Amino acid sequence: MAANGVVSDKSLIVSFGEMLIDFVPTVSGVSLAEAPGFLKAPGGAPANVAIAVARLGGKASFVGKLGDDEFGHMLADILKQNGVSGDGILFDQGARTALAFVTLRADGEREFMFYRNPSADMLLKPEELNLDLIRSSKVFHYGSISLIVEPCRSAHLKAMEVAKGAGALLSYDPNLRLPLWPSADEARKQILSIWDKADIVKVSDVELEFLTGSNKVDDETAMKLWRPNFTLLLVTLGEKGSRYYTKNFRGAVDAFHVNTVDTTGAGDSFVGALLCKIVENPTILEDEAKLREVLKFANACGAITTTKKGAIPALPTVADALALINGA
């Protein structure tokens, strides 16, 4: 521990951004209007990644702002109960914790309706950041929702700059949520505005098509998103697995076939698993055989997360992932 009480070893993964509550219908395959009732499900991609890391035995911390309300304190407690450090959590007296109503269609895919006008996460200011915590990270992970409005956008840019300056690997999963942006063009522009800064970028097949304007999910399209300073670019393909691109090699890793109930958090679980393994052994980024093993593990973690409702309850342990890999 450093004198300021911040964990200062170099295995820490800091996740920056939003945490919110998803309200999910009690029955699948209905519209929000048809839903007879809703269950609370804590979520928010950066928070899911932090909990995914902790559940796999990694060191995780979350940086973000919650409302000083019952839901905000509930979410902070959930992070702590799941082994995520709360050193970066702030509470806003004036704004509520964000809420999202999420319908699960019959095929397990999701539709969203958000309540953020403005929510506490959007009001994080650069001067409120715990810079010591951010400087102590080995990996600094973020999405794009924190880029949508000020002052959170400035806080996001400052946090990235401080992490990079301290030698952290920057990990970016844009996590496109179109309904939150003023327009599709603005979403594309802002998501790509910080593209060149990252070391590791993960996009879904849908995000690849959106960001490139292509209707093809192939190597040529993926390479439009490649930048010379990247260490690793990943494209996740759901039940078709994932593709990887580095300076020296590229390839694909198959998915595990499971009984999918709810895809929420699968990408976050995949990212958490990958980041855990990179922190354990950064040389995997230069060794294709090792990287393929890691992506197999990450694919297993993503697959397991789809087998239960909600993201956080479904995030796997190492034992869960190995059981799926060894049983396959």
C-alpha angles and dihedrals in degrees: 000000000000118000091260092060094251117133103248107182118114100248097077121123112200117198118200130198142039135000119185144153120264114206106210124191115253089233127048128236099033133113119248090255092053095046112116092205144341138238123214112242119179112226149139117148099247091049091048090053091051092051091044089056093048093047089054090053097262128132112255138176129183125216116196147097127264131185116266088241138103093276094047093052090045090055093047089051091049090055091050094044088054094053098258116139113243096204091114099046119113131183125219117213094200106046136054129241110265119260131198129190108213127190120204108214119215089266093055094254120128141237121194140212114182135206106201114130087156110328123194095258090062091057099061107130126208092240091056094060119116094233095179090059092047092048091052093059124111089195126024111199128192146156134213104256088085088061096062101086143010139285090027092052091059090046089052093050092046092049091050092049093049093047092048091047090054092053101257122151109245115225120192129190106171093202095198115222103173097187089065095058126080089235142347091253092053090048092052093046096049096041089054093042091083096030097110094053098067129091096197123031127183123190132172121234089256092052091048090056092044096049096043099036088230126131091209126088100203140120093269092055093045091052089060085071095047118109126193093241094053119113095192137005118192131191116194116208104187110228090005093066125230141301126218133202127189133162091268109028145014137190148132135267121204124240127240114247113233138155101274116213103159128002093203111130097005093120091045090051090050091051094046091052093048094048092048091055093045091053090049092050120004091186090077087082090068098039115073096196091052092044091052090053090050092049090049087054091046091049089052091051091049092048094050090052090061093057096075135044116262128022107253100046089048098051109116135232121228088259091054091051094047091049090056093045094047094043093050 
